[in-house]
Coordinates of C-alpha atoms and ligand atoms in Angstrom, one line a residue:
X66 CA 0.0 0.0 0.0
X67 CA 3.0 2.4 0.6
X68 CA 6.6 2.1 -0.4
X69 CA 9.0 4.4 0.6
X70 CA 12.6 4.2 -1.6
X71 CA 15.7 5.8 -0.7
X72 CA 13.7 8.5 1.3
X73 CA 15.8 11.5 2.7
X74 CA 14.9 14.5 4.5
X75 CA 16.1 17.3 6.1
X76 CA 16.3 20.1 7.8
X77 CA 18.0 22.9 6.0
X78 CA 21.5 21.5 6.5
X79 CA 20.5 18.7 8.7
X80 CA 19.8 15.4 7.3
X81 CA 17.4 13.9 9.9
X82 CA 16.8 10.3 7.2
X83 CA 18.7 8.9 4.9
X84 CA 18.2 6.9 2.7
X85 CA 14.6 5.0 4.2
X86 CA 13.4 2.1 1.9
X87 CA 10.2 0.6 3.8
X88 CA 6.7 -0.6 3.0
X89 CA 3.8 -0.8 4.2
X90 CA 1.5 -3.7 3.1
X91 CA -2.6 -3.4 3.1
X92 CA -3.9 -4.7 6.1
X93 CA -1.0 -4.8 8.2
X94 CA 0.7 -3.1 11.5
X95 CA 4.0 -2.2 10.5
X96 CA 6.4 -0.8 13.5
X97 CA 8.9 2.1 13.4
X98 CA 11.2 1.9 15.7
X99 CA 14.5 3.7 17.6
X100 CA 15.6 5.9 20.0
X101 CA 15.0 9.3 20.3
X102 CA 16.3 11.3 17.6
X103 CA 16.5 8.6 15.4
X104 CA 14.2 10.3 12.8
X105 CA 10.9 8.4 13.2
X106 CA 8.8 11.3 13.6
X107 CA 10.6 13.0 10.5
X108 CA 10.0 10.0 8.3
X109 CA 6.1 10.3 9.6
X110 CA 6.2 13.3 8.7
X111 CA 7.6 13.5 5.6
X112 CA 4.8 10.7 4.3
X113 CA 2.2 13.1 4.9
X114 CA 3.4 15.6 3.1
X115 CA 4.6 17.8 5.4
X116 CA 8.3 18.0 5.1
X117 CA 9.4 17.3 1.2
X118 CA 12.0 14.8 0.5
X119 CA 15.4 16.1 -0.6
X120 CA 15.8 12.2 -2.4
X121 CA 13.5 9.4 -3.4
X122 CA 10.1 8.4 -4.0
X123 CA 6.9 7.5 -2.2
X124 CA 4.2 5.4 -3.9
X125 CA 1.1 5.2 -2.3
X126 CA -1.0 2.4 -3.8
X127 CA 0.9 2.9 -7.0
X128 CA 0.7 6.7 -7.2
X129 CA 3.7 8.9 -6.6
X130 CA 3.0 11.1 -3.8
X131 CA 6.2 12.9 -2.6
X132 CA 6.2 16.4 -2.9
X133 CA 2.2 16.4 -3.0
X134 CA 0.8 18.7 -0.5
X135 CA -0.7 17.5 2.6
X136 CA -4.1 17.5 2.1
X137 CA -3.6 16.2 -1.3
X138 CA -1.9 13.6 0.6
X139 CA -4.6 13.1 3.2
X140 CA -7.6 12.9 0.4
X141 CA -6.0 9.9 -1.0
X142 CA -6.3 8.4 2.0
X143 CA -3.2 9.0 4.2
X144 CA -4.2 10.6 7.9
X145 CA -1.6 11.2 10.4
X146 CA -2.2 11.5 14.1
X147 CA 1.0 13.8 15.3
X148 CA 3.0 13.0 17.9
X149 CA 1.9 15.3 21.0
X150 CA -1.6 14.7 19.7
X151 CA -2.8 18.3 18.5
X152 CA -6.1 18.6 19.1
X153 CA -8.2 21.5 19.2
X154 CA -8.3 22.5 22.7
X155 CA -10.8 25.3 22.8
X156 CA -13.1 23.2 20.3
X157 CA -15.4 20.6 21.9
X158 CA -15.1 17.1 21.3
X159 CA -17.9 17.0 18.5
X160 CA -16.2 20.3 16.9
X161 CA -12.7 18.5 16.9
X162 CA -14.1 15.2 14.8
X163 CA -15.4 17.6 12.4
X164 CA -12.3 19.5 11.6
X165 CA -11.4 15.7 10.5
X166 CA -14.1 15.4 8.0
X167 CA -14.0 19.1 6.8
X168 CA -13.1 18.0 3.2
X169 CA -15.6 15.1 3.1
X170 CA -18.9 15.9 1.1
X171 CA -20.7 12.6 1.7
X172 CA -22.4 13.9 4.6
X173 CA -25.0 11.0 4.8
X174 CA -21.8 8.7 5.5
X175 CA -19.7 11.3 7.7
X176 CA -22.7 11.1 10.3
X177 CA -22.4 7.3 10.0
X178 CA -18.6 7.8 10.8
X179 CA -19.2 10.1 13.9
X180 CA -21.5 6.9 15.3
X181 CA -18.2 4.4 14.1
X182 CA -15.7 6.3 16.6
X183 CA -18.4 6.7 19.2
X184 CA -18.8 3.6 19.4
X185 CA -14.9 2.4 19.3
X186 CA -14.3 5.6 21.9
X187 CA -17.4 5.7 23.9
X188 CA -15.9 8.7 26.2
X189 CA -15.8 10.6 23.5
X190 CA -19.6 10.3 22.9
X191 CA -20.1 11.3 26.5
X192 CA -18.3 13.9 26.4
X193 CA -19.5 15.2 22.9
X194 CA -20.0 18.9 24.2
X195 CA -16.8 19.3 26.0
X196 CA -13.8 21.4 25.2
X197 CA -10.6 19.2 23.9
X198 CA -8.7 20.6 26.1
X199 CA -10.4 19.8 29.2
X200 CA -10.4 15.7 28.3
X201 CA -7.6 13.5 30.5
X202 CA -4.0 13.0 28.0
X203 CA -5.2 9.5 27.5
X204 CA -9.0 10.8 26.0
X205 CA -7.1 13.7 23.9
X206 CA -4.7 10.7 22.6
X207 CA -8.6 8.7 21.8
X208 CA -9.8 12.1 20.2
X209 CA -6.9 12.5 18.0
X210 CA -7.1 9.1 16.4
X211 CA -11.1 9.2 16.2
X212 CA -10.5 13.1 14.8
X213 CA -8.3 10.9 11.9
X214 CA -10.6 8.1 11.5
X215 CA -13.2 10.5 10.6
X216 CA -11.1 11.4 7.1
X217 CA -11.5 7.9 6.5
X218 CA -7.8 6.6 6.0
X219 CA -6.8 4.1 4.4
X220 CA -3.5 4.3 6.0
X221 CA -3.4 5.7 9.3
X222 CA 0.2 7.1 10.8
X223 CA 0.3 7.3 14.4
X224 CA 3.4 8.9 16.0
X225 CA 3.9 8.0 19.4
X226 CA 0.3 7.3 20.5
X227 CA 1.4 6.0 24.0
X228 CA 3.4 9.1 25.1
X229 CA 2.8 10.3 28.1
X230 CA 0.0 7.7 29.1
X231 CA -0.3 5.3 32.5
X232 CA 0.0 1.8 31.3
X233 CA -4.0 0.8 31.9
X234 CA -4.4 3.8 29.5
X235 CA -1.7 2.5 26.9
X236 CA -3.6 -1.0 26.9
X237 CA -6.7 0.4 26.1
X238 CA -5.0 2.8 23.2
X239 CA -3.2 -0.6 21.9
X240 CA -6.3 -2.4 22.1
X241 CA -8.2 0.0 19.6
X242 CA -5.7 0.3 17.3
X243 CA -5.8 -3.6 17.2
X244 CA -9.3 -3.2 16.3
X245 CA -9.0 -0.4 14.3
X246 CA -6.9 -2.5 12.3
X247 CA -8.9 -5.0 12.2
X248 CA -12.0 -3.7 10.7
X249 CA -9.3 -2.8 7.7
X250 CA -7.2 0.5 8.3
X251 CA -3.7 -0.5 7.4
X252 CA -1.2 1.3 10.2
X253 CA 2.3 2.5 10.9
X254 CA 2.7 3.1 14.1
X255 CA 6.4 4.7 15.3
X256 CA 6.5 3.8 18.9
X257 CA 8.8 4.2 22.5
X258 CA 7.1 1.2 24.2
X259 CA 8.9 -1.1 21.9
X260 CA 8.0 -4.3 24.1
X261 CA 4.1 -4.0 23.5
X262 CA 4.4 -2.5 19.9
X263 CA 6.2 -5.7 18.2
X264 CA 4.0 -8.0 20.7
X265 CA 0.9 -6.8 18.0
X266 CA 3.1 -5.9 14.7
X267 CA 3.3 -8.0 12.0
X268 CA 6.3 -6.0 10.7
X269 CA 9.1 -3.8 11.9
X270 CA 11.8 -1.1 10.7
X271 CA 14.5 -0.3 13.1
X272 CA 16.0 3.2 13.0
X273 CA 19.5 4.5 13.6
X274 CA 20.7 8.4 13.0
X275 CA 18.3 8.2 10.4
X276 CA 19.1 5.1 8.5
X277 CA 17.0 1.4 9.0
X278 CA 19.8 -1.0 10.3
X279 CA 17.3 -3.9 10.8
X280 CA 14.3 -5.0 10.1
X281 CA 11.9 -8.2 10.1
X282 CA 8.7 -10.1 11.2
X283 CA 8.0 -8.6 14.5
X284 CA 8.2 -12.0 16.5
X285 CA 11.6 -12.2 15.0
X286 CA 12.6 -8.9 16.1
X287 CA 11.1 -9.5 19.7
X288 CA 13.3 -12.6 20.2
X289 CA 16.5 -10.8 18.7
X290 CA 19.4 -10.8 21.5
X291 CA 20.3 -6.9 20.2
X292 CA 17.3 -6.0 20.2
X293 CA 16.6 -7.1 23.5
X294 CA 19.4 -5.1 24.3
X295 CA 19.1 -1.6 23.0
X296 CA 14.8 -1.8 23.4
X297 CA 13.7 -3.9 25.8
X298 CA 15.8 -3.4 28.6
X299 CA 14.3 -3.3 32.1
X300 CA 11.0 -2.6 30.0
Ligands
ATP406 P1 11.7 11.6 19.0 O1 11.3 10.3 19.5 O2 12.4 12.4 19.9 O3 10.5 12.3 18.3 P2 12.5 10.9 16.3 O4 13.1 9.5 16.1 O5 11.1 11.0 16.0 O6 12.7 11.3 17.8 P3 13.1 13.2 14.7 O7 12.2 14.0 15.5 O8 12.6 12.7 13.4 O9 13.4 11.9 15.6 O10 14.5 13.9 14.6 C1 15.5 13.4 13.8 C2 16.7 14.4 13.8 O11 16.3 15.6 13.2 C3 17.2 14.8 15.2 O12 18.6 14.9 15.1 C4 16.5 16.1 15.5 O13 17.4 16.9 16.3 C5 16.5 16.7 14.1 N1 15.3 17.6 14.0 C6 14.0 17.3 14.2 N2 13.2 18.3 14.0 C7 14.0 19.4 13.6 C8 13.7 20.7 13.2 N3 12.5 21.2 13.1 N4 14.8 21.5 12.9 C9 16.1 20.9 12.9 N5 16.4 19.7 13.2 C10 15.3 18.9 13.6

């Protein structure tokens, strides 16, 4: 579904990526992971449009789409939920979901979608009136994937959706994206808590100053003495 070849990007003089070949196939949970810096968030990033590639080509279901703007990039089915979440904190809850669907003109189905989150994020339906800024980090983190979902993706992008988060609260943020997967939305998901990510990945990239040095099934990765080392230490 998307390929990424020989992707770099920078900033000004910086070169945050080099060189990233990776795909993404439909249906599937494919991991990004590294430590901080590595340039996970910049390869996110870059995918949807909002930092240009200074080298190579992404393909999104055959089509080019590097150097497309973002929301040329997000209406072919591409949504990304940003690290640090983003939501609209003096918007309510209802308000924010609707900033997701702003380009949609199928309202009949858009109305059918609001009832789709609700019922994966039932909070959210509860607290339908409130202001995005007065929901718990865990419910903002529920709002900004449901305020995605609502463009429909076909690929969603989630950068670091357990930041920040107790563990009960990470579970229940894994969980969803489980289902949300399966009821068809193919995902990358970069993520810190590298122990939990590959236990539900079917694939993973592994990201160092920029460049993959490994990558494999995640089971493969899981059991992999370095690893083990560098990731799941102590965790
Ligand atoms: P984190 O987990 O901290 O988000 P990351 O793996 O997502 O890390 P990036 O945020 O992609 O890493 O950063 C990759 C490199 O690019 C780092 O060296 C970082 O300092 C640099 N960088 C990131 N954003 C900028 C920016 N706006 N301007 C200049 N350099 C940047």
């Amino acid at each position: 579904m998307l390929v990424l070849e020989g992707i770099s990007a920078a900033y000004g003089p910086i070169r945050a990526v080099r060189d990233v070949t990776l795909r993404v196939p439909e249906g599937k949970i494919v991991a990004l992971i590294g430590a901080n810096g590595a340039g996970k968030t910049t390869t996110m990033r870059t995918i949807a449009g909002l930092l240009r590639p200074v080298a190579g080509r992404i393909l999104f279901r055959g089509e080019r789409i590097d150097g497309l703007k973002p929301y040329r990039i997000a209406r072919l089915g591409i949504s990304l939920v940003p690290e640090g979440r983003q939501i609209l904190a003096r918007m309510t809850v209802r308000e924010n979901l609707e900033m997701g669907a702003f380009f949609r003109r199928d309202r009949a189905e858009v109305e059918a979608d609001f009832e789709r989150v609700y019922a994966l994020f039932p909070v959210l339906k509860e607290r339908e009136r409130q202001l995005g800024g007065t929901l718990s980090g865990g419910q903002q983190q529920m709002l900004a994937i449901a305020r995605a979902l609502m463009a429909r993706p076909k690929l969603l992008l989630l950068d670091e959706p357990s930041m920040g988060l107790a563990p009960l609260v990470v579970q229940d943020i894994f969980r969803t994206i489980r289902a949300i997967n399966a009821a068809g939305t193919t995902i990358l998901i970069v993520e810190q808590n590298v122990r939990q990510v590959l236990a539900f990945a079917d694939y993973a990239y592994v990201l160092e100053h920029g460049e993959i040095v490994q990558e494999g099934p995640a089971e493969v990765l899981r059991s992999d003495p370095a690893i083990a080392a560098a990731y799941l230490g102590g965790r």
